[in-house]
PDB file of C-alpha atoms in Angstrom:
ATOM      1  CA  UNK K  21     139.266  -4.789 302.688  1.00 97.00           C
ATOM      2  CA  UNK K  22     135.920  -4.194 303.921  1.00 98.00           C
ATOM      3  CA  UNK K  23     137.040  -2.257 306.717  1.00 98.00           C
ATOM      4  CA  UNK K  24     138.878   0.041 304.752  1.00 97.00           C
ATOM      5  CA  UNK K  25     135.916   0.813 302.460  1.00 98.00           C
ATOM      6  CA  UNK K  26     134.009   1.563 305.476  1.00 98.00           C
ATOM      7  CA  UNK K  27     136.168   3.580 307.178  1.00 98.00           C
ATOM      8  CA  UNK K  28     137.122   5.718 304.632  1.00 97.00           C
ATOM      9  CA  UNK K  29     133.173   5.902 303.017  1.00 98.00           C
ATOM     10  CA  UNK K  30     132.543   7.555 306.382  1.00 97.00           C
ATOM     11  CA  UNK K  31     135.336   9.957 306.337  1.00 96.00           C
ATOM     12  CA  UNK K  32     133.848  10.739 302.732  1.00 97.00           C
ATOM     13  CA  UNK K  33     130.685  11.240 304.463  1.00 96.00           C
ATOM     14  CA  UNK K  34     131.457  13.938 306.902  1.00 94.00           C
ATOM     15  CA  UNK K  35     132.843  16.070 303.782  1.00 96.00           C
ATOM     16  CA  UNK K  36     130.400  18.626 301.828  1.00 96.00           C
ATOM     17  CA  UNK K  37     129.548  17.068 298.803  1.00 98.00           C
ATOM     18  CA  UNK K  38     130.612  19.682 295.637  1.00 98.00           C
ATOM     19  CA  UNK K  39     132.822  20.002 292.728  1.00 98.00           C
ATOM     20  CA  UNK K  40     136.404  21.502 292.363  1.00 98.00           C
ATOM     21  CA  UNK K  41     138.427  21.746 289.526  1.00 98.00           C
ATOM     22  CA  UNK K  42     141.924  21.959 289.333  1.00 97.00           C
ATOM     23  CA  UNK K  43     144.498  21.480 286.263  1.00 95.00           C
ATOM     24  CA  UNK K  44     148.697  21.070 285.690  1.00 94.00           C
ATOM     25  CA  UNK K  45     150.375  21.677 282.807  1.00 92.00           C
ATOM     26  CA  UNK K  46     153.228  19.810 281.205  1.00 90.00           C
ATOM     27  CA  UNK K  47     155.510  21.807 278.765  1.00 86.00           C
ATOM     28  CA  UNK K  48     157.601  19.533 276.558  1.00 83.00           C
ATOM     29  CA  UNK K  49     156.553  16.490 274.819  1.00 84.00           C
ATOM     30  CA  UNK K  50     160.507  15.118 274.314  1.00 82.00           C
ATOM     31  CA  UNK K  51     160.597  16.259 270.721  1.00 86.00           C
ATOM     32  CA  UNK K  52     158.985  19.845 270.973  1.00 86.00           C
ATOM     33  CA  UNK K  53     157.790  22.562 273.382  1.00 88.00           C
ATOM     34  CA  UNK K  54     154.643  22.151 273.505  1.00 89.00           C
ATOM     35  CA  UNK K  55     152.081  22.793 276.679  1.00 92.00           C
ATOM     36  CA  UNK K  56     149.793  20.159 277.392  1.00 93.00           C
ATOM     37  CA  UNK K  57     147.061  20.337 280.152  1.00 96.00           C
ATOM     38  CA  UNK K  58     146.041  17.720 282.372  1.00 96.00           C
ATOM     39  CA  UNK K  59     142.052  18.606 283.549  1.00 98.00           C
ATOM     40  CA  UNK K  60     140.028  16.634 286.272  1.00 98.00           C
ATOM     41  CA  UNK K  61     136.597  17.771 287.588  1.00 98.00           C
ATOM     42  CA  UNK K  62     136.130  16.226 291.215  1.00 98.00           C
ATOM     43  CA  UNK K  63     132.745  15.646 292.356  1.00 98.00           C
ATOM     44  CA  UNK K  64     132.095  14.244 295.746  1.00 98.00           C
ATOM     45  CA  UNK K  65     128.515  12.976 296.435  1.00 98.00           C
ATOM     46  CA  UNK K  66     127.721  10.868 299.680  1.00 97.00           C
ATOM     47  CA  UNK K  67     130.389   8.076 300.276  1.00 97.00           C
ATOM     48  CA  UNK K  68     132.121   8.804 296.631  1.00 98.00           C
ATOM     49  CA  UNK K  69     134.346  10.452 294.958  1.00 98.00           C
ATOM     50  CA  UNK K  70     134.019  10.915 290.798  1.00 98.00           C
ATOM     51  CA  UNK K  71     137.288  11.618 289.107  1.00 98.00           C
ATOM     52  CA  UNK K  72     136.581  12.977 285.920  1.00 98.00           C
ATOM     53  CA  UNK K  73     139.677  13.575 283.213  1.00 98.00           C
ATOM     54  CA  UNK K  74     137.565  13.666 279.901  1.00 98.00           C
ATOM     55  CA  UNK K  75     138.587  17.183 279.111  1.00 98.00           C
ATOM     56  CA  UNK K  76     142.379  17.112 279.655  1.00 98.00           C
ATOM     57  CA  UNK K  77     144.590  17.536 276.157  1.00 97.00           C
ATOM     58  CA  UNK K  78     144.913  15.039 273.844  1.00 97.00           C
ATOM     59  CA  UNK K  79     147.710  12.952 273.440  1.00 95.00           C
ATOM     60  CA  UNK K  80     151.411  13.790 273.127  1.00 93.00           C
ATOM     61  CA  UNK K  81     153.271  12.896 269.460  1.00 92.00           C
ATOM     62  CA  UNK K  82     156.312  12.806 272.343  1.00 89.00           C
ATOM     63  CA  UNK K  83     157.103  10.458 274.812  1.00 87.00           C
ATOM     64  CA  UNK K  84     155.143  11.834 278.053  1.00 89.00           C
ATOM     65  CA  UNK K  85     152.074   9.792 277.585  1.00 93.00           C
ATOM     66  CA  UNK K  86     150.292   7.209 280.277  1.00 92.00           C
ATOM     67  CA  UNK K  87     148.359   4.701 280.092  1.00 94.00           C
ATOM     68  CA  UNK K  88     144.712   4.193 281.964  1.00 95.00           C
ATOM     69  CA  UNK K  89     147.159   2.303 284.485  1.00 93.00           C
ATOM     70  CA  UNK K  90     149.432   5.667 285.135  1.00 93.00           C
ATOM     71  CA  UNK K  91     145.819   7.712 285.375  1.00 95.00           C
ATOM     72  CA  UNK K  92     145.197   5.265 288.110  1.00 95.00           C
ATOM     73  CA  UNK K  93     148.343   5.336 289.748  1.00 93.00           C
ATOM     74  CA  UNK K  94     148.595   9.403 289.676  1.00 93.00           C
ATOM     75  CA  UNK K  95     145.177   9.693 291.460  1.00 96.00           C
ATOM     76  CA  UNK K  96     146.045   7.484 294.130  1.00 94.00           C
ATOM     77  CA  UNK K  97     149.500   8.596 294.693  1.00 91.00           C
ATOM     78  CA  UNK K  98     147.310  11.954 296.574  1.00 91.00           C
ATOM     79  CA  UNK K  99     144.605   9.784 297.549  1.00 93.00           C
ATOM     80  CA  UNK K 100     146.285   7.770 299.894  1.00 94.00           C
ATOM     81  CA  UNK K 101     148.347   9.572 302.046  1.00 91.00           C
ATOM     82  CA  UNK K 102     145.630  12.503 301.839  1.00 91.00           C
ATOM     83  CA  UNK K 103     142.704  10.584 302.685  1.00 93.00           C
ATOM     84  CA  UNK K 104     144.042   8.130 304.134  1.00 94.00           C
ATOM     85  CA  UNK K 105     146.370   8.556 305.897  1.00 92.00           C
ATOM     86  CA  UNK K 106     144.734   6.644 309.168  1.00 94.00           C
ATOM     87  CA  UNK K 107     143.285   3.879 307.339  1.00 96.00           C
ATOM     88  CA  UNK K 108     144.821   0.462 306.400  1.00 96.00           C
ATOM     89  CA  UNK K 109     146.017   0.600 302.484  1.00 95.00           C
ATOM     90  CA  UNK K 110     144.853  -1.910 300.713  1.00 95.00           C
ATOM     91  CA  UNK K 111     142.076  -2.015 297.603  1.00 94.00           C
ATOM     92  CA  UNK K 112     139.014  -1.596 299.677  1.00 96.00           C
ATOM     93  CA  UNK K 113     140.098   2.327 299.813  1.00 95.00           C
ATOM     94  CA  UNK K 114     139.657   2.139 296.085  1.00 95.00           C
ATOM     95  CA  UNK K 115     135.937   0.976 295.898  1.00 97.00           C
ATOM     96  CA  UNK K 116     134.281   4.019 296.789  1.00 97.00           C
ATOM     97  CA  UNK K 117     135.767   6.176 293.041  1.00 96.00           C
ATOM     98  CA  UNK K 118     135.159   6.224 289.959  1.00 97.00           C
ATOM     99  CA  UNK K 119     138.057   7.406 287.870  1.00 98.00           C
ATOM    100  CA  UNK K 120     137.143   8.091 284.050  1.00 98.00           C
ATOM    101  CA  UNK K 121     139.219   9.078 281.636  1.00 97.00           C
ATOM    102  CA  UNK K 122     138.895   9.348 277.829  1.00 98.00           C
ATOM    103  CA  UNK K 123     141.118   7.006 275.356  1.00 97.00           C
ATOM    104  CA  UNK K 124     143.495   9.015 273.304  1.00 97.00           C
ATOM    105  CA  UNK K 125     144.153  11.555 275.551  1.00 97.00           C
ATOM    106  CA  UNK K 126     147.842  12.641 277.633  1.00 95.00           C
ATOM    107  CA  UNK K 127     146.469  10.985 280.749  1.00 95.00           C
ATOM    108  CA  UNK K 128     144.906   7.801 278.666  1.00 96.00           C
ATOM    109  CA  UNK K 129     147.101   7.301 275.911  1.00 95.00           C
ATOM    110  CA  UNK K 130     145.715   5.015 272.979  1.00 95.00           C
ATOM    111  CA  UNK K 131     148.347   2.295 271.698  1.00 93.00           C
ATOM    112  CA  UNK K 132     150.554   3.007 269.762  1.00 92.00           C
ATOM    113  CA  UNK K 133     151.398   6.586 271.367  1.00 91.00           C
ATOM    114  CA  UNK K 134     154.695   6.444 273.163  1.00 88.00           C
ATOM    115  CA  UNK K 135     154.556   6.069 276.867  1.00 87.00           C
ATOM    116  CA  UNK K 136     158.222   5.456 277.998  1.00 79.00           C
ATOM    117  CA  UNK K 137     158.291   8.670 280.330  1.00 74.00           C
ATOM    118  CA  UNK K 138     154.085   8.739 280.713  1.00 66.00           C
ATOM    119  CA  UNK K 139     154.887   7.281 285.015  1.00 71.00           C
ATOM    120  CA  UNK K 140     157.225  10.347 285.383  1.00 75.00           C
ATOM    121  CA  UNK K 141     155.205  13.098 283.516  1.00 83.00           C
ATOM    122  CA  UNK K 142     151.368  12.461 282.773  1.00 86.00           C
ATOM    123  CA  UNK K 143     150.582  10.737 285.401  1.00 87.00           C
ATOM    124  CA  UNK K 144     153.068  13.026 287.992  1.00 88.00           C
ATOM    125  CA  UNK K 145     150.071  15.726 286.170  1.00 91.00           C
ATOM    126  CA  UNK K 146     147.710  13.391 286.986  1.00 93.00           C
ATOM    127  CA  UNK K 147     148.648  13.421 291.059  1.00 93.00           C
ATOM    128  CA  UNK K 148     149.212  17.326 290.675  1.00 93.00           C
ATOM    129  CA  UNK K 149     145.429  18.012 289.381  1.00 95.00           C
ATOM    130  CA  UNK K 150     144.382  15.502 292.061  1.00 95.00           C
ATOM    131  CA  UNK K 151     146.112  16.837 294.833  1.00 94.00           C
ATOM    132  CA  UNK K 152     145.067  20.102 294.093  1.00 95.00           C
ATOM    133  CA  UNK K 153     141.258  19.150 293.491  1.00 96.00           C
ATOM    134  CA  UNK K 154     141.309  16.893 296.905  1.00 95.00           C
ATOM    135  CA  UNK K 155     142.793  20.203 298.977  1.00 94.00           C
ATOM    136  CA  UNK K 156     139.781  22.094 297.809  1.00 95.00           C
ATOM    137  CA  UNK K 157     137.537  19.619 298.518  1.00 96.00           C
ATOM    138  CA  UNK K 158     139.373  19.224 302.020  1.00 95.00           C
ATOM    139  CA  UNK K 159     139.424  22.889 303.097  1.00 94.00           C
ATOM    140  CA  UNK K 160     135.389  23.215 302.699  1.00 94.00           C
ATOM    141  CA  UNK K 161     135.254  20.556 305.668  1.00 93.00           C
ATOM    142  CA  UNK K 162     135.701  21.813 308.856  1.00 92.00           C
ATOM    143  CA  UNK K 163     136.665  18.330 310.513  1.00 92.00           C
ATOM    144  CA  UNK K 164     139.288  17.394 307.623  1.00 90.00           C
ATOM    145  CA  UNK K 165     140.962  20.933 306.957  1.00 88.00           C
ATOM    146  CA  UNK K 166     143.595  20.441 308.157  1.00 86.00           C
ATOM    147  CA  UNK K 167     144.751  17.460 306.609  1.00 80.00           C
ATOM    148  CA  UNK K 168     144.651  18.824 303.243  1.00 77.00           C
ATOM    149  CA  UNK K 169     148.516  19.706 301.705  1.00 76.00           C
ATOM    150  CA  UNK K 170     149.365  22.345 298.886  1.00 76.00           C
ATOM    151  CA  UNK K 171     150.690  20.335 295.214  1.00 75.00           C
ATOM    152  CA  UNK K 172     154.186  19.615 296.378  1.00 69.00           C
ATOM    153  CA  UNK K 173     155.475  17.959 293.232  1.00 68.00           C
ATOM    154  CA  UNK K 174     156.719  20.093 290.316  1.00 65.00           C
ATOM    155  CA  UNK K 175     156.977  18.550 286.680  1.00 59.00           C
ATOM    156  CA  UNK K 176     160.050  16.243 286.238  1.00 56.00           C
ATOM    157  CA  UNK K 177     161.222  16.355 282.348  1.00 54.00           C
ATOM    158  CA  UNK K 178     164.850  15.329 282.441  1.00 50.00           C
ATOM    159  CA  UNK K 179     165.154  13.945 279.353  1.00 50.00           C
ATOM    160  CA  UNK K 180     164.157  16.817 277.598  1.00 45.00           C
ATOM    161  CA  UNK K 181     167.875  17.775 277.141  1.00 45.00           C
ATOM    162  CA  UNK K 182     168.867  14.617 275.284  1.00 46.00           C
ATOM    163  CA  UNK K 183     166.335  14.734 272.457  1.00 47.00           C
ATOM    164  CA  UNK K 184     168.475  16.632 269.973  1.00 48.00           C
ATOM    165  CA  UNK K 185     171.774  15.475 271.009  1.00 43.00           C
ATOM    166  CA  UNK K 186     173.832  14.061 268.195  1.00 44.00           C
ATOM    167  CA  UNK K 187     175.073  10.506 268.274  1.00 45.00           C
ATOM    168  CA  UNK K 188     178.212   9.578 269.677  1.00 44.00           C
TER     169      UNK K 188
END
């Protein structure tokens, strides 16, 4: 675990330190079109990243919410393989970030929203905004440029289609 931390701490610190923004949108809630806007501010300082998804859109009266847990997951699902991707995986890699989030919103849903689709939509958003934030971050560092990767994963509603189907 240790070793992780380290490794990746110094990866961290051969990167300029800044802040990026980047954002994804979601466009149907499962009961309505609606847009909803995930928002993260990145700011990397020394050996740490600060993940910051205060300002994305409230929750969702629909179905497309996440927990804290799916925030989580959806910033390390681009974490990993794009940071690191040469490191040992394990939860050293996540000591060096802070991920915060604010209760009641898409990406940090406050019981009792619904959250039955939140893995497949918010926090997809979530991993969109970060992978997008994480390849600007990457392309102002000479050294890890080239490891950075364009968002690669659209929005995945497939139950939108079934909401106002009539009962069989």
């Amino acid at each position: 675990l240790d070793y992780s931390e380290t490794l990746l701490r110094r990866k961290l610190q051969d990167i300029p330190d800044g802040k990026w923004y980047a954002e994804d949108y979601l466009d149907h809630d499962g009961l309505t079109e609606a847009v909803y806007v995930t928002r993260l501010w990145l700011q990397k300082k020394g050996d740490e990243l600060i993940f910051d998804f205060r300002q994305s859109d409230n929750q969702a009266p629909g179905f497309i919410n996440c927990p804290y847990a799916g925030l989580e997951g959806g910033v390390f699902n681009s974490v990993f393989p794009l940071l690191c991707n040469d490191i040992p995986w394990n939860s050293g890699i996540l000591r060096p970030f802070r991920i915060l989030g604010r209760e009641g919103a898409l990406n940090y849903a406050k019981f009792p929203a619904a959250v039955s689709s939140g893995v497949v939509n918010a926090s997809r958003s979530v991993a969109n905004a970060t992978n997008a934030a994480l390849a600007k971050m990457l392309s102002c560092s000479e050294k890890y440029r080239d490891n950075l990767m364009a968002v690669w994963s659209g929005s995945v509603f497939p139950a939108a289609t079934t909401t106002n189907m009539p009962a069989l």
